[in-house]
mmCIF file of the C-alpha atoms, coordinates in Angstrom:
data_MODEL
# 
_entry.id   MODEL 
# 
loop_
_atom_site.group_PDB 
_atom_site.id 
_atom_site.type_symbol 
_atom_site.label_atom_id 
_atom_site.label_alt_id 
_atom_site.label_comp_id 
_atom_site.label_asym_id 
_atom_site.label_entity_id 
_atom_site.label_seq_id 
_atom_site.pdbx_PDB_ins_code 
_atom_site.Cartn_x 
_atom_site.Cartn_y 
_atom_site.Cartn_z 
_atom_site.occupancy 
_atom_site.B_iso_or_equiv 
_atom_site.pdbx_formal_charge 
_atom_site.auth_seq_id 
_atom_site.auth_comp_id 
_atom_site.auth_asym_id 
_atom_site.auth_atom_id 
_atom_site.pdbx_PDB_model_num 
ATOM 1   C CA . MET A 1 1   ? -14.681 62.700  -33.836 1.00 0.00 ? 1   MET A CA 1 
ATOM 2   C CA . SER A 1 2   ? -14.119 60.432  -30.434 1.00 0.00 ? 2   SER A CA 1 
ATOM 3   C CA . LEU A 1 3   ? -15.170 57.369  -30.374 1.00 0.00 ? 3   LEU A CA 1 
ATOM 4   C CA . ALA A 1 4   ? -16.440 56.975  -26.297 1.00 0.00 ? 4   ALA A CA 1 
ATOM 5   C CA . PHE A 1 5   ? -17.977 53.583  -25.427 1.00 0.00 ? 5   PHE A CA 1 
ATOM 6   C CA . GLN A 1 6   ? -21.265 53.764  -22.200 1.00 0.00 ? 6   GLN A CA 1 
ATOM 7   C CA . ALA A 1 7   ? -20.785 50.826  -19.897 1.00 0.00 ? 7   ALA A CA 1 
ATOM 8   C CA . VAL A 1 8   ? -22.989 48.241  -19.977 1.00 0.00 ? 8   VAL A CA 1 
ATOM 9   C CA . GLU A 1 9   ? -24.767 46.881  -16.616 1.00 0.00 ? 9   GLU A CA 1 
ATOM 10  C CA . ILE A 1 10  ? -25.801 43.653  -15.587 1.00 0.00 ? 10  ILE A CA 1 
ATOM 11  C CA . ASP A 1 11  ? -27.391 41.808  -12.972 1.00 0.00 ? 11  ASP A CA 1 
ATOM 12  C CA . PRO A 1 12  ? -25.151 39.445  -11.544 1.00 0.00 ? 12  PRO A CA 1 
ATOM 13  C CA . ARG A 1 13  ? -28.325 37.344  -10.552 1.00 0.00 ? 13  ARG A CA 1 
ATOM 14  C CA . ARG A 1 14  ? -29.680 37.588  -14.295 1.00 0.00 ? 14  ARG A CA 1 
ATOM 15  C CA . ALA A 1 15  ? -26.525 36.687  -15.701 1.00 0.00 ? 15  ALA A CA 1 
ATOM 16  C CA . PRO A 1 16  ? -27.116 35.547  -19.402 1.00 0.00 ? 16  PRO A CA 1 
ATOM 17  C CA . GLU A 1 17  ? -26.039 31.832  -19.986 1.00 0.00 ? 17  GLU A CA 1 
ATOM 18  C CA . ASN A 1 18  ? -23.447 29.901  -21.914 1.00 0.00 ? 18  ASN A CA 1 
ATOM 19  C CA . TYR A 1 19  ? -23.132 26.512  -22.799 1.00 0.00 ? 19  TYR A CA 1 
ATOM 20  C CA . LEU A 1 20  ? -20.678 26.217  -19.616 1.00 0.00 ? 20  LEU A CA 1 
ATOM 21  C CA . SER A 1 21  ? -23.407 26.301  -17.152 1.00 0.00 ? 21  SER A CA 1 
ATOM 22  C CA . LYS A 1 22  ? -25.517 23.507  -17.897 1.00 0.00 ? 22  LYS A CA 1 
ATOM 23  C CA . ARG A 1 23  ? -24.475 20.772  -16.132 1.00 0.00 ? 23  ARG A CA 1 
ATOM 24  C CA . GLY A 1 24  ? -24.887 16.819  -16.679 1.00 0.00 ? 24  GLY A CA 1 
ATOM 25  C CA . ILE A 1 25  ? -24.662 14.101  -19.013 1.00 0.00 ? 25  ILE A CA 1 
ATOM 26  C CA . PHE A 1 26  ? -26.024 15.788  -21.239 1.00 0.00 ? 26  PHE A CA 1 
ATOM 27  C CA . SER A 1 27  ? -24.014 18.318  -21.832 1.00 0.00 ? 27  SER A CA 1 
ATOM 28  C CA . TRP A 1 28  ? -21.129 16.049  -21.600 1.00 0.00 ? 28  TRP A CA 1 
ATOM 29  C CA . LEU A 1 29  ? -21.809 14.211  -24.554 1.00 0.00 ? 29  LEU A CA 1 
ATOM 30  C CA . PHE A 1 30  ? -23.286 16.926  -26.408 1.00 0.00 ? 30  PHE A CA 1 
ATOM 31  C CA . THR A 1 31  ? -21.035 18.943  -26.280 1.00 0.00 ? 31  THR A CA 1 
ATOM 32  C CA . THR A 1 32  ? -19.562 21.764  -28.762 1.00 0.00 ? 32  THR A CA 1 
ATOM 33  C CA . ASP A 1 33  ? -17.088 22.536  -26.311 1.00 0.00 ? 33  ASP A CA 1 
ATOM 34  C CA . HIS A 1 34  ? -13.468 22.042  -27.353 1.00 0.00 ? 34  HIS A CA 1 
ATOM 35  C CA . LYS A 1 35  ? -12.062 21.574  -24.483 1.00 0.00 ? 35  LYS A CA 1 
ATOM 36  C CA . ARG A 1 36  ? -15.132 19.701  -22.531 1.00 0.00 ? 36  ARG A CA 1 
ATOM 37  C CA . ILE A 1 37  ? -14.370 17.516  -26.551 1.00 0.00 ? 37  ILE A CA 1 
ATOM 38  C CA . GLY A 1 38  ? -10.753 16.430  -25.512 1.00 0.00 ? 38  GLY A CA 1 
ATOM 39  C CA . LEU A 1 39  ? -11.658 15.455  -22.246 1.00 0.00 ? 39  LEU A CA 1 
ATOM 40  C CA . LEU A 1 40  ? -14.164 13.702  -23.178 1.00 0.00 ? 40  LEU A CA 1 
ATOM 41  C CA . TYR A 1 41  ? -11.740 11.507  -26.160 1.00 0.00 ? 41  TYR A CA 1 
ATOM 42  C CA . LEU A 1 42  ? -9.101  11.361  -23.037 1.00 0.00 ? 42  LEU A CA 1 
ATOM 43  C CA . PHE A 1 43  ? -10.400 9.566   -21.221 1.00 0.00 ? 43  PHE A CA 1 
ATOM 44  C CA . SER A 1 44  ? -12.294 7.419   -23.698 1.00 0.00 ? 44  SER A CA 1 
ATOM 45  C CA . ILE A 1 45  ? -8.094  6.351   -24.784 1.00 0.00 ? 45  ILE A CA 1 
ATOM 46  C CA . ILE A 1 46  ? -7.489  5.273   -20.773 1.00 0.00 ? 46  ILE A CA 1 
ATOM 47  C CA . GLY A 1 47  ? -10.666 3.684   -21.202 1.00 0.00 ? 47  GLY A CA 1 
ATOM 48  C CA . PHE A 1 48  ? -10.012 1.585   -24.076 1.00 0.00 ? 48  PHE A CA 1 
ATOM 49  C CA . PHE A 1 49  ? -6.165  1.596   -22.732 1.00 0.00 ? 49  PHE A CA 1 
ATOM 50  C CA . ALA A 1 50  ? -7.407  0.279   -19.289 1.00 0.00 ? 50  ALA A CA 1 
ATOM 51  C CA . VAL A 1 51  ? -8.657  -2.565  -21.427 1.00 0.00 ? 51  VAL A CA 1 
ATOM 52  C CA . GLY A 1 52  ? -6.455  -3.499  -23.921 1.00 0.00 ? 52  GLY A CA 1 
ATOM 53  C CA . ALA A 1 53  ? -3.721  -3.485  -20.656 1.00 0.00 ? 53  ALA A CA 1 
ATOM 54  C CA . VAL A 1 54  ? -5.522  -5.860  -18.265 1.00 0.00 ? 54  VAL A CA 1 
ATOM 55  C CA . ALA A 1 55  ? -5.658  -8.030  -21.310 1.00 0.00 ? 55  ALA A CA 1 
ATOM 56  C CA . ALA A 1 56  ? -2.275  -8.046  -22.050 1.00 0.00 ? 56  ALA A CA 1 
ATOM 57  C CA . LEU A 1 57  ? -2.040  -8.966  -18.827 1.00 0.00 ? 57  LEU A CA 1 
ATOM 58  C CA . LEU A 1 58  ? -3.660  -11.830 -18.666 1.00 0.00 ? 58  LEU A CA 1 
ATOM 59  C CA . MET A 1 59  ? -1.694  -13.442 -21.753 1.00 0.00 ? 59  MET A CA 1 
ATOM 60  C CA . ARG A 1 60  ? 1.204   -12.755 -19.808 1.00 0.00 ? 60  ARG A CA 1 
ATOM 61  C CA . LEU A 1 61  ? 0.215   -14.628 -16.941 1.00 0.00 ? 61  LEU A CA 1 
ATOM 62  C CA . ASN A 1 62  ? -1.027  -17.321 -19.401 1.00 0.00 ? 62  ASN A CA 1 
ATOM 63  C CA . LEU A 1 63  ? 2.638   -17.514 -20.489 1.00 0.00 ? 63  LEU A CA 1 
ATOM 64  C CA . LEU A 1 64  ? 4.010   -17.538 -17.288 1.00 0.00 ? 64  LEU A CA 1 
ATOM 65  C CA . THR A 1 65  ? 2.570   -20.321 -16.106 1.00 0.00 ? 65  THR A CA 1 
ATOM 66  C CA . PRO A 1 66  ? 4.935   -23.729 -16.632 1.00 0.00 ? 66  PRO A CA 1 
ATOM 67  C CA . ARG A 1 67  ? 1.479   -25.849 -19.203 1.00 0.00 ? 67  ARG A CA 1 
ATOM 68  C CA . GLY A 1 68  ? -0.160  -21.964 -19.421 1.00 0.00 ? 68  GLY A CA 1 
ATOM 69  C CA . ASP A 1 69  ? -3.214  -23.056 -18.348 1.00 0.00 ? 69  ASP A CA 1 
ATOM 70  C CA . LEU A 1 70  ? -4.313  -20.473 -16.315 1.00 0.00 ? 70  LEU A CA 1 
ATOM 71  C CA . VAL A 1 71  ? -6.791  -19.309 -19.823 1.00 0.00 ? 71  VAL A CA 1 
ATOM 72  C CA . GLN A 1 72  ? -7.891  -22.452 -22.130 1.00 0.00 ? 72  GLN A CA 1 
ATOM 73  C CA . ALA A 1 73  ? -5.998  -22.452 -25.911 1.00 0.00 ? 73  ALA A CA 1 
ATOM 74  C CA . GLU A 1 74  ? -9.769  -20.301 -27.360 1.00 0.00 ? 74  GLU A CA 1 
ATOM 75  C CA . MET A 1 75  ? -9.790  -17.325 -25.100 1.00 0.00 ? 75  MET A CA 1 
ATOM 76  C CA . TYR A 1 76  ? -5.911  -17.084 -25.889 1.00 0.00 ? 76  TYR A CA 1 
ATOM 77  C CA . ASN A 1 77  ? -7.110  -16.006 -29.163 1.00 0.00 ? 77  ASN A CA 1 
ATOM 78  C CA . ARG A 1 78  ? -9.365  -13.719 -28.417 1.00 0.00 ? 78  ARG A CA 1 
ATOM 79  C CA . LEU A 1 79  ? -7.732  -12.457 -25.763 1.00 0.00 ? 79  LEU A CA 1 
ATOM 80  C CA . PHE A 1 80  ? -5.223  -11.757 -28.063 1.00 0.00 ? 80  PHE A CA 1 
ATOM 81  C CA . THR A 1 81  ? -7.594  -10.072 -30.854 1.00 0.00 ? 81  THR A CA 1 
ATOM 82  C CA . LEU A 1 82  ? -9.499  -7.980  -28.277 1.00 0.00 ? 82  LEU A CA 1 
ATOM 83  C CA . HIS A 1 83  ? -5.909  -6.405  -27.200 1.00 0.00 ? 83  HIS A CA 1 
ATOM 84  C CA . GLY A 1 84  ? -5.025  -6.506  -30.753 1.00 0.00 ? 84  GLY A CA 1 
ATOM 85  C CA . VAL A 1 85  ? -7.884  -4.100  -32.063 1.00 0.00 ? 85  VAL A CA 1 
ATOM 86  C CA . LEU A 1 86  ? -8.562  -2.440  -28.525 1.00 0.00 ? 86  LEU A CA 1 
ATOM 87  C CA . MET A 1 87  ? -4.609  -0.903  -28.962 1.00 0.00 ? 87  MET A CA 1 
ATOM 88  C CA . VAL A 1 88  ? -4.527  -0.140  -32.492 1.00 0.00 ? 88  VAL A CA 1 
ATOM 89  C CA . TRP A 1 89  ? -8.360  0.847   -33.229 1.00 0.00 ? 89  TRP A CA 1 
ATOM 90  C CA . PHE A 1 90  ? -9.532  2.494   -30.026 1.00 0.00 ? 90  PHE A CA 1 
ATOM 91  C CA . PHE A 1 91  ? -6.011  3.772   -28.308 1.00 0.00 ? 91  PHE A CA 1 
ATOM 92  C CA . LEU A 1 92  ? -3.593  4.462   -31.319 1.00 0.00 ? 92  LEU A CA 1 
ATOM 93  C CA . ILE A 1 93  ? -5.751  5.985   -33.835 1.00 0.00 ? 93  ILE A CA 1 
ATOM 94  C CA . PRO A 1 94  ? -7.746  7.486   -31.481 1.00 0.00 ? 94  PRO A CA 1 
ATOM 95  C CA . SER A 1 95  ? -5.085  8.931   -29.781 1.00 0.00 ? 95  SER A CA 1 
ATOM 96  C CA . ILE A 1 96  ? -3.019  10.858  -32.734 1.00 0.00 ? 96  ILE A CA 1 
ATOM 97  C CA . PRO A 1 97  ? -5.574  12.358  -34.148 1.00 0.00 ? 97  PRO A CA 1 
ATOM 98  C CA . SER A 1 98  ? -6.455  14.161  -31.299 1.00 0.00 ? 98  SER A CA 1 
ATOM 99  C CA . VAL A 1 99  ? -2.572  14.624  -29.432 1.00 0.00 ? 99  VAL A CA 1 
ATOM 100 C CA . LEU A 1 100 ? -1.595  16.081  -32.729 1.00 0.00 ? 100 LEU A CA 1 
ATOM 101 C CA . GLY A 1 101 ? -4.365  17.952  -33.197 1.00 0.00 ? 101 GLY A CA 1 
ATOM 102 C CA . ASN A 1 102 ? -5.083  19.632  -30.388 1.00 0.00 ? 102 ASN A CA 1 
# 
């Protein structure tokens, strides 16, 4: 008894489509490919980190001025809250499972 397999020839012009052959924003947002999902995690985490870093930079620049009049007191409180929420809920918490999970 022998197990012999015959080679199946596939015409390259009529190759079957896979899930990576489609391009565009729709294929990226609704993908099930784990590599693309990981990249989406990475890009969103970097974006939220950048916005949180800009908020921190504005707060530190405000503290750099002698009278602290770069931004008003209410805006400073908003920046402080925005920085905290972004860095904890949108950067730190998503980055832990995406780094340790992969």
